Short mmCIF file of C-alpha atoms in Angstrom, two decimals:
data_model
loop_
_atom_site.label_atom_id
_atom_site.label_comp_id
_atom_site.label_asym_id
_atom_site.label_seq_id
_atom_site.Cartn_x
_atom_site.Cartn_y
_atom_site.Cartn_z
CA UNK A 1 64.48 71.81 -59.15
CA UNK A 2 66.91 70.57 -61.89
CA UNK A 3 65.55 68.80 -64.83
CA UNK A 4 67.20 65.40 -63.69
CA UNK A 5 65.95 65.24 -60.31
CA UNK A 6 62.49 66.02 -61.50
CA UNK A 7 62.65 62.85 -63.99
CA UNK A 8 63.97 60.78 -61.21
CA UNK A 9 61.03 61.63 -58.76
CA UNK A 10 58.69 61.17 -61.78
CA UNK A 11 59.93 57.74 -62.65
CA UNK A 12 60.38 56.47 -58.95
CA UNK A 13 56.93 57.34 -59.14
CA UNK A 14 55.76 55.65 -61.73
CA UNK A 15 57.61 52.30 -60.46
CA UNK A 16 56.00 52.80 -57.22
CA UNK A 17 52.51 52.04 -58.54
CA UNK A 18 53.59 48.96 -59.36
CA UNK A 19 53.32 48.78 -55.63
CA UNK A 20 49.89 50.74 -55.42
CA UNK A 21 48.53 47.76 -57.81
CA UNK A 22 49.97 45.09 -55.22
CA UNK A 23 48.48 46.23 -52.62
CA UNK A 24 44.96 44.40 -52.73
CA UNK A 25 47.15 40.77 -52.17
CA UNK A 26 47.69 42.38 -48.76
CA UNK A 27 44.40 41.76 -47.94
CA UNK A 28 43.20 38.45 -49.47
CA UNK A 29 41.96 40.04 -53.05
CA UNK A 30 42.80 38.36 -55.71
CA UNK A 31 41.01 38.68 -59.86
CA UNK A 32 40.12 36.08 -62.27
CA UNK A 33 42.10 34.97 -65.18
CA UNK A 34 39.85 36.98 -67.66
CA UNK A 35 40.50 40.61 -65.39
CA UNK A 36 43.69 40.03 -65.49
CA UNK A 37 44.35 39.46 -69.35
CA UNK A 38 41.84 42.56 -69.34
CA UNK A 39 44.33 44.97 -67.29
CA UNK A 40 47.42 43.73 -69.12
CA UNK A 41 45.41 44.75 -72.38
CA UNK A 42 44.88 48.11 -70.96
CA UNK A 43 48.45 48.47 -69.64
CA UNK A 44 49.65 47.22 -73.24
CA UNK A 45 47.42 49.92 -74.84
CA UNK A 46 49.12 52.83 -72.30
CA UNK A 47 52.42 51.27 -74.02
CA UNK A 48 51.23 51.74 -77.52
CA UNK A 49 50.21 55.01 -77.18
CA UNK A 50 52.94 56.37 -75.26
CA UNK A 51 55.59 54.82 -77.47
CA UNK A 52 53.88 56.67 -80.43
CA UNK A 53 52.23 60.03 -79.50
CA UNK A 54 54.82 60.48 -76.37
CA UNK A 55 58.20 59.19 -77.60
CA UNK A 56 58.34 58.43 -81.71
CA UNK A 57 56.54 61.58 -82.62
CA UNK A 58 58.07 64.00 -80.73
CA UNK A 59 61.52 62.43 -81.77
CA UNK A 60 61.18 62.63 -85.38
CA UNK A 61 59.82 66.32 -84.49
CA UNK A 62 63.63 66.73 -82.57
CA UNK A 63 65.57 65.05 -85.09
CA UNK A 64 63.91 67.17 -88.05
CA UNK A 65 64.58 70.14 -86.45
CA UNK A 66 68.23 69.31 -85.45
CA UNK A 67 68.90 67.89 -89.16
CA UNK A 68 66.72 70.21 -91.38
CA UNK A 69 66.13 67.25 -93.01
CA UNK A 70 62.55 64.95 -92.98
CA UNK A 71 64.41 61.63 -95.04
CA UNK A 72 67.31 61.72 -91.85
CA UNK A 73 65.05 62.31 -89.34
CA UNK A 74 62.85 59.43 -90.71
CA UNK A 75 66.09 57.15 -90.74
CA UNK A 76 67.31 58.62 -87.09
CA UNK A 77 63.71 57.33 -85.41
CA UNK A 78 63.98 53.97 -87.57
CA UNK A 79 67.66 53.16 -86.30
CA UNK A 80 66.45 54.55 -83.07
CA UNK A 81 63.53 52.00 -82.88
CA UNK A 82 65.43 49.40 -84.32
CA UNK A 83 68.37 49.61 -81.82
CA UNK A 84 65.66 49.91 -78.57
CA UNK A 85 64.20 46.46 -79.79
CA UNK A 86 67.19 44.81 -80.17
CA UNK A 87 68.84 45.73 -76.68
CA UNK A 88 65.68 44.12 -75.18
CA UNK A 89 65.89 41.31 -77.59
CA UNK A 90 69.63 41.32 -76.22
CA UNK A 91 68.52 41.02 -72.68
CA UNK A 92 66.53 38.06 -72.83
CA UNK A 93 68.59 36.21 -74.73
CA UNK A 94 71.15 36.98 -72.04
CA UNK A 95 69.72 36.55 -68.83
CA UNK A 96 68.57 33.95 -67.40
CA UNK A 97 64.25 34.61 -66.59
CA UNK A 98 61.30 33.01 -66.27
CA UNK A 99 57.37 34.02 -66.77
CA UNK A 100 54.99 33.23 -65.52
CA UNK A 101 53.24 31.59 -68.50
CA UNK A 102 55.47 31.36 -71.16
CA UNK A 103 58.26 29.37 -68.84
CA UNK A 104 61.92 29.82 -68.83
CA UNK A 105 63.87 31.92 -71.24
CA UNK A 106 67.51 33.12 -72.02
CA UNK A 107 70.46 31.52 -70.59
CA UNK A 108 71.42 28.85 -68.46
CA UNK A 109 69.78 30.20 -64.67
CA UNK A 110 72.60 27.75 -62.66
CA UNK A 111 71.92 28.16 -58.96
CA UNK A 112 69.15 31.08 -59.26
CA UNK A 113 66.55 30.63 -57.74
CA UNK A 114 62.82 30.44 -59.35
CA UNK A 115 61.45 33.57 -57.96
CA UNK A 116 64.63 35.70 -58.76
CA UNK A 117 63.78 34.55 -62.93
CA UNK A 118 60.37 36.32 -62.13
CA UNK A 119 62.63 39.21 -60.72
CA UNK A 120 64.77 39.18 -63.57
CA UNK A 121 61.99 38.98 -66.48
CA UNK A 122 59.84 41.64 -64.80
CA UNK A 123 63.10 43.71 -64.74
CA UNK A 124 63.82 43.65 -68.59
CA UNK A 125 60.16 44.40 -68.80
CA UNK A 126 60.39 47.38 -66.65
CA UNK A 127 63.08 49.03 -67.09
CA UNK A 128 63.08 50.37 -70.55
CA UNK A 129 59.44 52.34 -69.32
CA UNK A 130 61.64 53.87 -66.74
CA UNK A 131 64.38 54.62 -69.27
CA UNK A 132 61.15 55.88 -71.58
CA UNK A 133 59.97 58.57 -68.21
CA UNK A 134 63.67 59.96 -68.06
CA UNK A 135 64.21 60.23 -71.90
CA UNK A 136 60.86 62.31 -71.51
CA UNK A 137 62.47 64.63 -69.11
CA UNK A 138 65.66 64.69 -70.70
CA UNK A 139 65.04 67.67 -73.33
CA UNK A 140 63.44 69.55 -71.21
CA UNK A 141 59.77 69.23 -71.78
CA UNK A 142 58.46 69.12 -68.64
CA UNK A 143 54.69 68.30 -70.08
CA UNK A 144 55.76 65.48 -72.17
CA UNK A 145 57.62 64.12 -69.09
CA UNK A 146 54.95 64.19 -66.63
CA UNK A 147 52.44 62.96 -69.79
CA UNK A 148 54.79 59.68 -69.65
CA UNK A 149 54.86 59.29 -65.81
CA UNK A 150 51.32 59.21 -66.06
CA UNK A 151 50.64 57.06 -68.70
CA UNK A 152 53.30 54.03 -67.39
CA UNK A 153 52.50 54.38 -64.04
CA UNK A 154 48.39 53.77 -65.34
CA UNK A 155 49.87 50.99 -66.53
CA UNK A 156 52.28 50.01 -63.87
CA UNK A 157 49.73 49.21 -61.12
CA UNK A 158 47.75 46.73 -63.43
CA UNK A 159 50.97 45.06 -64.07
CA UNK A 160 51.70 45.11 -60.05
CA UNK A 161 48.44 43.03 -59.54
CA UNK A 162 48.93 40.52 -61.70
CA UNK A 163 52.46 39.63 -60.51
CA UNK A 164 51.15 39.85 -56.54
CA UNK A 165 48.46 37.55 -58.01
CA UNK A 166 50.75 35.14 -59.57
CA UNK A 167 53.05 34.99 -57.13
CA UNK A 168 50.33 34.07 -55.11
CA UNK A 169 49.21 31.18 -56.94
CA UNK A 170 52.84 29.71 -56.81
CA UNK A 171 51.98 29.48 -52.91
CA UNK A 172 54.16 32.95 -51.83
CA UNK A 173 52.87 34.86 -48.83
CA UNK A 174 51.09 37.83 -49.68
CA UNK A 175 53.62 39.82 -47.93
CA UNK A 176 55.96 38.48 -49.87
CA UNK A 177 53.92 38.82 -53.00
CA UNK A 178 53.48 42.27 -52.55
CA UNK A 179 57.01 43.36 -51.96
CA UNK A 180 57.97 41.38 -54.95
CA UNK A 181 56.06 42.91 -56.86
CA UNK A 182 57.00 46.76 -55.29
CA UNK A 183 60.67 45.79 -55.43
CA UNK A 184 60.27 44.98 -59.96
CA UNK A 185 58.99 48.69 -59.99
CA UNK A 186 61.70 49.99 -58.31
CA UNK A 187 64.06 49.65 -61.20
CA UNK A 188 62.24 52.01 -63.26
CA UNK A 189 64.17 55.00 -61.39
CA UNK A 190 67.39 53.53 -62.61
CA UNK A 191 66.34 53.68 -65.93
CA UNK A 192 65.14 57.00 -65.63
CA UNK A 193 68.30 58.65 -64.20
CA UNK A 194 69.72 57.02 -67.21
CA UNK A 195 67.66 58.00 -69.59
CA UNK A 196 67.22 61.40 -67.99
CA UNK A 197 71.16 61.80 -67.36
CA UNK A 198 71.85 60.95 -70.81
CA UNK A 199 69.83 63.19 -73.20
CA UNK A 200 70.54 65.97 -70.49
CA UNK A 201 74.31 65.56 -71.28
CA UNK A 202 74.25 64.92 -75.02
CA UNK A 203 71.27 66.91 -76.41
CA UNK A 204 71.75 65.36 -79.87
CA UNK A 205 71.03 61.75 -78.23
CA UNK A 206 67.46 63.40 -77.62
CA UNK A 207 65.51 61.85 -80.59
CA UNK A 208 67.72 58.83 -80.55
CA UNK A 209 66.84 58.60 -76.81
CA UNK A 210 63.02 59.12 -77.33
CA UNK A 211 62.96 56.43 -80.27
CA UNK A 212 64.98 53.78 -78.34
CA UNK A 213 62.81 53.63 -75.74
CA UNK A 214 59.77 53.71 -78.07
CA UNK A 215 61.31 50.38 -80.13
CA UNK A 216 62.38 48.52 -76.68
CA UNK A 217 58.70 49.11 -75.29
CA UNK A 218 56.90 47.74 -78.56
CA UNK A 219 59.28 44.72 -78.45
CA UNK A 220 57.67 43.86 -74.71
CA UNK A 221 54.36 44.62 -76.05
CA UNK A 222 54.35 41.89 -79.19
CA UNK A 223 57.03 39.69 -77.13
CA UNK A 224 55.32 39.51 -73.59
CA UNK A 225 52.19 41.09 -72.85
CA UNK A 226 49.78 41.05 -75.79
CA UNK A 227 50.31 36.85 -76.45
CA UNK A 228 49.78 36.48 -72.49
CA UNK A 229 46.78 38.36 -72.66
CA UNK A 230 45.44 36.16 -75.15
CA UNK A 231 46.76 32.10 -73.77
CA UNK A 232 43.67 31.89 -71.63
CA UNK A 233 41.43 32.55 -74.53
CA UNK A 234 40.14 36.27 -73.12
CA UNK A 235 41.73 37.83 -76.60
CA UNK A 236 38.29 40.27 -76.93
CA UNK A 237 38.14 41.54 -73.42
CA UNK A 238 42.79 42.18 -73.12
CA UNK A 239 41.58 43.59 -76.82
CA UNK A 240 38.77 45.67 -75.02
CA UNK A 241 41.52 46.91 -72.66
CA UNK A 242 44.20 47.72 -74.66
CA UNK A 243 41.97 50.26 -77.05
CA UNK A 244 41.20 51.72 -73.65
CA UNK A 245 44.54 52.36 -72.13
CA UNK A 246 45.53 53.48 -75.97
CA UNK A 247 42.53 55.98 -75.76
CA UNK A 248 43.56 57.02 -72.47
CA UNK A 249 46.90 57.41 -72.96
CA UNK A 250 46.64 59.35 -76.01
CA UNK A 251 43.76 61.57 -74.10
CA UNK A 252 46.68 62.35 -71.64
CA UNK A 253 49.31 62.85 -74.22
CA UNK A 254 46.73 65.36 -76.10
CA UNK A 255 45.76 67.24 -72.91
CA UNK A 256 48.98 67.21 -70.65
CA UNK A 257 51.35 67.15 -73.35
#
Protein backbone atom coordinates (compact mmCIF):
# COMPACT_ATOMS: atom_id res chain seq x y z
CA UNK A 1 0.00 0.00 0.00
CA UNK A 2 1.61 3.34 -1.07
CA UNK A 3 2.63 5.77 1.52
CA UNK A 4 -0.20 8.30 0.43
CA UNK A 5 -3.05 6.09 0.56
CA UNK A 6 -2.01 4.86 3.93
CA UNK A 7 -2.05 8.65 5.30
CA UNK A 8 -5.35 9.17 3.70
CA UNK A 9 -7.03 6.08 5.43
CA UNK A 10 -5.23 7.19 8.64
CA UNK A 11 -6.57 10.69 8.58
CA UNK A 12 -10.18 9.78 7.29
CA UNK A 13 -9.86 7.93 10.31
CA UNK A 14 -9.04 10.17 12.61
CA UNK A 15 -11.90 12.67 11.28
CA UNK A 16 -14.28 9.91 11.62
CA UNK A 17 -14.11 9.89 15.42
CA UNK A 18 -15.27 13.04 15.41
CA UNK A 19 -18.31 11.03 14.52
CA UNK A 20 -17.62 8.16 17.15
CA UNK A 21 -17.78 11.18 19.85
CA UNK A 22 -21.29 12.30 18.33
CA UNK A 23 -22.75 9.46 18.61
CA UNK A 24 -24.19 9.54 22.31
CA UNK A 25 -26.65 12.78 20.97
CA UNK A 26 -28.22 9.91 19.01
CA UNK A 27 -29.60 8.67 21.93
CA UNK A 28 -30.61 11.54 24.28
CA UNK A 29 -26.98 11.84 26.19
CA UNK A 30 -25.88 14.87 26.65
CA UNK A 31 -22.66 16.23 29.53
CA UNK A 32 -22.52 19.16 31.72
CA UNK A 33 -20.75 22.33 31.08
CA UNK A 34 -17.81 21.34 33.47
CA UNK A 35 -17.24 17.64 31.30
CA UNK A 36 -17.17 19.33 28.54
CA UNK A 37 -14.47 22.12 29.29
CA UNK A 38 -12.82 18.85 30.86
CA UNK A 39 -12.63 16.88 27.36
CA UNK A 40 -11.65 19.97 25.39
CA UNK A 41 -8.72 20.24 28.03
CA UNK A 42 -7.77 16.75 27.28
CA UNK A 43 -8.18 17.11 23.50
CA UNK A 44 -6.05 20.46 23.83
CA UNK A 45 -3.36 18.49 25.75
CA UNK A 46 -3.33 15.57 22.71
CA UNK A 47 -2.62 18.93 20.58
CA UNK A 48 0.26 20.04 22.68
CA UNK A 49 1.92 17.03 22.75
CA UNK A 50 1.58 15.99 19.32
CA UNK A 51 2.61 19.36 17.94
CA UNK A 52 5.88 18.96 20.01
CA UNK A 53 7.07 15.32 20.46
CA UNK A 54 5.21 14.25 16.98
CA UNK A 55 5.72 17.17 14.56
CA UNK A 56 8.44 20.04 15.91
CA UNK A 57 10.91 17.51 17.11
CA UNK A 58 11.13 15.24 14.55
CA UNK A 59 11.33 18.28 12.07
CA UNK A 60 14.21 19.99 13.47
CA UNK A 61 15.68 16.23 13.59
CA UNK A 62 14.86 16.32 9.38
CA UNK A 63 15.97 19.68 8.79
CA UNK A 64 19.40 19.10 10.75
CA UNK A 65 20.09 16.26 8.94
CA UNK A 66 19.20 17.71 5.46
CA UNK A 67 21.26 21.06 6.35
CA UNK A 68 24.18 19.72 8.52
CA UNK A 69 23.53 22.60 10.26
CA UNK A 70 21.68 22.95 14.08
CA UNK A 71 21.41 27.26 13.79
CA UNK A 72 19.31 26.54 10.10
CA UNK A 73 17.50 23.86 11.25
CA UNK A 74 16.52 25.94 14.37
CA UNK A 75 15.47 28.88 11.94
CA UNK A 76 13.70 26.24 9.32
CA UNK A 77 11.20 24.92 12.40
CA UNK A 78 10.81 28.71 13.61
CA UNK A 79 9.71 30.00 10.02
CA UNK A 80 7.95 26.74 9.78
CA UNK A 81 5.89 27.44 13.01
CA UNK A 82 5.59 30.88 12.32
CA UNK A 83 4.11 30.46 8.78
CA UNK A 84 1.49 27.43 10.17
CA UNK A 85 0.13 30.12 12.70
CA UNK A 86 -0.29 32.70 10.45
CA UNK A 87 -2.24 30.72 7.62
CA UNK A 88 -4.75 29.90 10.42
CA UNK A 89 -4.62 33.40 11.65
CA UNK A 90 -5.26 34.05 7.78
CA UNK A 91 -8.31 31.91 7.75
CA UNK A 92 -10.25 33.45 10.32
CA UNK A 93 -9.72 36.66 9.45
CA UNK A 94 -11.04 35.57 6.06
CA UNK A 95 -13.95 33.59 6.47
CA UNK A 96 -16.80 34.31 7.68
CA UNK A 97 -17.48 31.74 11.24
CA UNK A 98 -19.05 31.64 14.22
CA UNK A 99 -18.46 29.68 17.76
CA UNK A 100 -20.18 28.69 19.74
CA UNK A 101 -19.08 30.88 22.68
CA UNK A 102 -16.92 33.35 21.52
CA UNK A 103 -19.66 34.62 18.68
CA UNK A 104 -18.99 35.66 15.21
CA UNK A 105 -15.61 36.15 13.69
CA UNK A 106 -13.86 37.06 10.30
CA UNK A 107 -15.64 38.59 7.52
CA UNK A 108 -18.85 39.77 6.57
CA UNK A 109 -21.13 36.07 6.58
CA UNK A 110 -23.90 37.86 3.91
CA UNK A 111 -26.58 35.27 3.28
CA UNK A 112 -24.83 32.21 5.24
CA UNK A 113 -26.56 30.72 7.25
CA UNK A 114 -25.84 30.34 11.24
CA UNK A 115 -25.11 26.72 11.33
CA UNK A 116 -22.82 26.77 8.16
CA UNK A 117 -20.40 29.60 10.52
CA UNK A 118 -20.29 26.56 12.99
CA UNK A 119 -19.33 24.47 9.80
CA UNK A 120 -16.91 26.87 8.74
CA UNK A 121 -15.09 27.57 12.26
CA UNK A 122 -14.96 23.85 13.09
CA UNK A 123 -13.36 23.50 9.59
CA UNK A 124 -10.34 25.93 10.16
CA UNK A 125 -10.11 24.10 13.42
CA UNK A 126 -9.88 20.79 11.83
CA UNK A 127 -8.22 20.82 9.12
CA UNK A 128 -4.71 21.72 9.89
CA UNK A 129 -4.82 18.20 12.40
CA UNK A 130 -5.63 16.48 9.20
CA UNK A 131 -2.91 18.33 7.31
CA UNK A 132 -0.68 17.44 10.71
CA UNK A 133 -1.74 13.14 10.10
CA UNK A 134 -0.59 13.42 6.33
CA UNK A 135 2.61 15.53 6.99
CA UNK A 136 3.25 12.50 9.46
CA UNK A 137 3.01 10.06 6.68
CA UNK A 138 4.62 12.09 4.24
CA UNK A 139 8.45 11.08 4.94
CA UNK A 140 7.81 7.91 5.31
CA UNK A 141 7.65 7.07 8.94
CA UNK A 142 5.01 4.94 9.17
CA UNK A 143 5.21 4.92 13.28
CA UNK A 144 5.18 8.57 13.62
CA UNK A 145 2.14 8.60 11.25
CA UNK A 146 0.00 6.18 12.91
CA UNK A 147 1.40 7.89 16.51
CA UNK A 148 -0.49 11.14 15.06
CA UNK A 149 -3.71 9.36 13.88
CA UNK A 150 -3.94 8.22 17.23
CA UNK A 151 -3.31 11.01 19.19
CA UNK A 152 -5.93 13.56 17.03
CA UNK A 153 -8.39 11.16 16.63
CA UNK A 154 -8.21 10.77 20.96
CA UNK A 155 -8.86 14.06 20.62
CA UNK A 156 -11.27 14.24 17.80
CA UNK A 157 -14.18 12.37 19.46
CA UNK A 158 -14.15 14.73 22.59
CA UNK A 159 -14.35 17.55 20.22
CA UNK A 160 -17.35 15.58 18.26
CA UNK A 161 -19.39 15.62 21.59
CA UNK A 162 -19.24 18.86 22.41
CA UNK A 163 -20.33 20.21 18.99
CA UNK A 164 -23.41 17.37 18.88
CA UNK A 165 -23.99 18.88 22.36
CA UNK A 166 -24.05 22.39 21.31
CA UNK A 167 -25.77 22.04 18.46
CA UNK A 168 -28.21 20.59 20.54
CA UNK A 169 -28.72 23.32 22.81
CA UNK A 170 -29.34 25.72 19.77
CA UNK A 171 -32.60 23.42 19.38
CA UNK A 172 -31.03 21.07 16.24
CA UNK A 173 -32.30 17.51 16.02
CA UNK A 174 -29.99 15.09 17.24
CA UNK A 175 -29.83 13.60 13.90
CA UNK A 176 -28.90 16.55 12.67
CA UNK A 177 -26.49 17.24 15.46
CA UNK A 178 -24.73 14.26 14.92
CA UNK A 179 -24.13 14.45 11.23
CA UNK A 180 -22.95 17.93 11.75
CA UNK A 181 -20.72 17.12 13.76
CA UNK A 182 -19.43 13.74 11.50
CA UNK A 183 -19.53 15.93 8.40
CA UNK A 184 -16.57 18.87 10.38
CA UNK A 185 -14.37 15.64 10.71
CA UNK A 186 -14.57 14.77 7.38
CA UNK A 187 -12.29 17.50 6.20
CA UNK A 188 -9.42 16.18 7.98
CA UNK A 189 -8.80 13.65 4.91
CA UNK A 190 -8.42 16.64 2.68
CA UNK A 191 -5.87 17.95 4.66
CA UNK A 192 -4.15 14.85 4.89
CA UNK A 193 -3.90 14.03 1.16
CA UNK A 194 -2.43 17.43 1.18
CA UNK A 195 -0.20 17.23 3.60
CA UNK A 196 0.64 13.65 2.70
CA UNK A 197 0.83 14.50 -1.20
CA UNK A 198 3.04 17.29 -0.55
CA UNK A 199 6.07 16.16 1.54
CA UNK A 200 5.78 12.86 -0.62
CA UNK A 201 6.54 15.03 -3.74
CA UNK A 202 9.03 17.53 -2.35
CA UNK A 203 11.04 15.69 0.36
CA UNK A 204 12.79 18.93 1.38
CA UNK A 205 9.19 20.45 2.36
CA UNK A 206 9.36 17.53 5.07
CA UNK A 207 10.49 19.58 8.16
CA UNK A 208 8.81 22.64 6.82
CA UNK A 209 5.68 20.43 6.50
CA UNK A 210 5.99 18.89 10.05
CA UNK A 211 6.58 22.48 11.67
CA UNK A 212 3.65 24.16 9.82
CA UNK A 213 1.31 22.03 11.02
CA UNK A 214 2.83 22.10 14.54
CA UNK A 215 2.52 26.30 14.55
CA UNK A 216 -1.20 26.19 12.91
CA UNK A 217 -2.30 23.60 15.71
CA UNK A 218 -0.82 25.74 18.73
CA UNK A 219 -2.53 28.83 17.21
CA UNK A 220 -6.14 26.81 17.70
CA UNK A 221 -4.98 25.73 21.00
CA UNK A 222 -4.26 29.48 22.64
CA UNK A 223 -6.94 31.00 20.02
CA UNK A 224 -9.97 28.56 20.52
CA UNK A 225 -9.90 25.78 22.80
CA UNK A 226 -7.91 26.51 25.95
CA UNK A 227 -9.96 30.21 26.65
CA UNK A 228 -13.32 28.12 25.98
CA UNK A 229 -12.33 25.67 28.35
CA UNK A 230 -11.92 28.18 30.89
CA UNK A 231 -15.39 30.94 30.18
CA UNK A 232 -17.51 28.76 32.40
CA UNK A 233 -15.09 29.01 35.21
CA UNK A 234 -14.00 24.98 35.09
CA UNK A 235 -10.16 26.32 34.37
CA UNK A 236 -8.76 23.38 37.06
CA UNK A 237 -10.70 20.46 35.80
CA UNK A 238 -10.03 21.57 31.27
CA UNK A 239 -6.42 22.09 33.23
CA UNK A 240 -6.81 18.49 34.75
CA UNK A 241 -7.57 17.31 31.20
CA UNK A 242 -5.22 18.81 29.18
CA UNK A 243 -2.04 17.39 31.39
CA UNK A 244 -3.83 14.14 30.68
CA UNK A 245 -4.25 14.09 26.98
CA UNK A 246 -0.47 15.74 27.02
CA UNK A 247 0.59 12.63 29.13
CA UNK A 248 -1.19 10.43 26.90
CA UNK A 249 -0.21 11.67 23.90
CA UNK A 250 3.34 11.80 24.65
CA UNK A 251 2.94 8.01 26.18
CA UNK A 252 1.83 7.18 22.53
CA UNK A 253 4.42 9.22 20.81
CA UNK A 254 7.17 7.40 23.19
CA UNK A 255 5.77 3.89 22.64
CA UNK A 256 4.35 3.88 18.97
CA UNK A 257 6.66 6.30 17.66
Amino acid sequence: MSIVLIGLLASLGAGLMTGVGALPVLFGRTITRKWSDMLLGFAAGVMISASFFSLILPGLDIAKAETGSVWAAAAIAAGGIVLGALAVYAMNEALPHEHFIAGPEGADPGALSRIWLFVIAITIHNFPEGMAVGVGFGGGDVANGMSLATGIGLQNAPEGLAVAVALRGLGYAKGRSFLIALMTGLVEPVGGLIGVVAVTMAEALLPWGLTFAAGAMLYIISHEIIPETHRGGHQHRATTGLIVGLVLMMFLDVTLG
